[in-house]
């Protein structure tokens, strides 16, 4: 395995020169991507309808092609899923990534082309390893196995007799991996792609617990569940007793802050490292490229052309949309993408905040529709996660999940509030102190929230319910969204999710 480790390290490091190129020439690289995408799309139905052949500049593109969200782009995707070729891309589309999201549809189906698989998702995986190896040249990652948790695959719901298939992006990626990758990863593909999650976790644990796992990649939520099952089966105190050579966890999909203390307890090793990625169904957008920073490097040569809408403009009828060259550090932007997956000026629903423009680095700040702004407080997911993490660290708690929504004014003289449901892996040492610290830290990091909370002017103290273990999992199962890319909506201006979960919480309380 030492020879394999050296060979794989050399192969992945060969990509570093190309990464340096887009770091130092970001706008030129984006201009090249822009031209390539227009050329690929000009003879598609979408390209003909929007007269791509007449587009000579970015300004032309912005005038001719409207910004769309999933619901307004869905008719083009539906035609493609029904089996029509050349609608949004000039080659056959064989895969669709299924995910839940803040749309009117129960599920989103994002087209995944051969180009987006090879030049975006797979390139992201290679660069993730290349950057890790550059930061940690002593790594022995390839001396053992990489543990990955895949999603599930199913038929194309709009053309079940066709060859195209749909599933979680992790499953689509895993299904198309080259044969040699199965020599360095665990568990088997058949197990990783199982559909029934309780049985899947059990079988994954049985297959992986006696392997020499050196690397893990996946969503923190499901990785925790798997690690706990491994400990149960091995009767071990922590994961270092099971996998002593484990050194890295590549994670994404949800903020890692609330999970950090739990992972430290599960894996109490000084050599354990963590690296964040931003890989969504729509594309691979960012990788943590520095040792001592949680900023993500924006990936610019992946067949994605980026545009941005300032969240200050978000509610305007005709918000200003800007290219990468015009973004400013510290501003909150909604992400708009045009991709080699056949998406054109598509609002992904995520928001980012740039920390640097040389090179372009950023942090994920939330969702365009996952925030609370019922009273002008503009609390985004990033704020909520930081407040929860702060309170957990100061009360020795470990968070499993949370959601929050507003309590609206009920009449004259009434006050609004935020209502939270928080589920713990480990209860806080002082529950009242935890609740107080969430509120206090949120006031410290969000001036608008603090202004509304000042002397109870508009918002009274938050109502925080401490949920019984397993509540969120039961709620997700009830909604048919257990596993895969599905996530609990953490913030919402609507009380729909919060009231549903509260109802389950109340019904499960013992009577008397």
Steps between C-alpha positions, in 0.01 A plus 500: 500500500799733545569490125132569425503792745802655325354448154157644587658797676704582186195467272282733703770762557537542122182710503648775723639703205153535348357610834769767523404619151138576586605650835725750321292552183141471624322737261678370189413142599135597554486673160625182336238291682229749395590469130523121515156473660337729242656297219374173649150637551439709187322228300293360786132586529588734786783662303287554191213646706738748664701567179837392635653531154450880520661538843834680476557603862398441860268801474321334205467179699355685800244675279388193306487233774281561805597384849302190597446296814423128496126541456538727195776282348312177572312486164835469317617230742170313469530486120850357538385243756215398270762396244532801267858567390677832447271702727756654736824322400644380171555141612283228653434540872494163676488606865294728722599593855203491734487722806254679721514876508318823562281475193133443431588147389538215748829403334737667257653311208824658384646386166846340523682484166813305416685833496377605843595161644851500354589870498322605817408233757793265436743788454385632837572167665848492347575859600374435853763228536768703318457796736497274803822331387659841439417608855595166657782343295550236772150360437455123490143524378545255213665242723148402610138527386271800447154462653220670306126502562305506177136590445251296299410459132159449343320517168439827319146583623403676175626220274526179706558284191788716376869455573549819703502456878454731797645503851705689755805668347724282719336193349535629144868568562556161662320312222735654242831466684782324311554133591837565666340723766341196663843374601546805726149553637249326728224374528396321182305700244195279551493579873581870457206543262240311704171683534376406848710708736472307827607176331760687297673646807511156663651335193746785441623467857545125465694537174726784610573437868785255433656699214796736541304822445729803461254746343127576520289713267134594539231697678572542876151393605511155343868452576425541872225238479738258329783561747267438793386171343863393448579572866195302609593196291870510593424578867765774478525824697598713202583472131878511549470151653334381177688699235831613657629640167199721426634848417247706297127564465391687187159642584230717345124562457451647850708733717754305701521733801216343701648153439862577582494411870309178429762387247777582747333274753449220248853538357727628783814512290743789461584387147136513384434772240184649351455660160182667375366476146206662321369237261132533414278322248553797267879495514822494704560861602756522779773326700677599820854549371682636807601322819392757754197657334143387434476717186423318175686555174257574215559244223516687170594253224224245562266590215304743721452870425416695815272799556378658822207695641561709811252401771436873544345480152330165544145624557512752214284424197803528270810442717843585365700192398879528487787280374782375720721800416261737684446320832612665824647348813257478791175528304238227502422369148253255352673264260397483131662236278524400135646150471616214280210312659254699286397761757475857365501799738360280773444621857629214711347638821827525698665817623873565535718769651843569350796528735755565225515584129866412444440211485123472522417339833166497677283351773154356452270740683162329459206460268296764320187352656652349815517804718280688744415856415151532647587816693788650301754298698649320195625195687666264252601139556862601559390714800283225648770234466761721666266579791411133548865396482604770751232394750587132457872558558434695820261243647682181390209413271501321164240593241325245280266735311293813528240713328356844573218725383333824612220547750303774328319789664154393610350843562573848628739503790631149422864428428659272247762236572699219350399146589757222483501123525844361586589131520816400686741211474614612843281718723640836621637514853262790567196511264400853604857623442497342154181686409636829633829465311325430167315829535799698626739379231244561226476859626879530488534384140188656346438870562153494346391222736658685791310817412170313500588328829614821672279536809253267331415770250374265229619155602477335837745227604495189279293195587728196484364146523743222587384208287519129587766297320392378156219753450641651177571155356137395566375820338718449190381139473137611527554743211671232290828693502724281711852465361684614190525873434197589715563742784295659777419865409678691773339840460177609337265798506220243485400299807399196294797281590530620859131441575511151348800404715349662809184298442699177490689606811179570692332176390797295621488641855375256766149572630457589867 
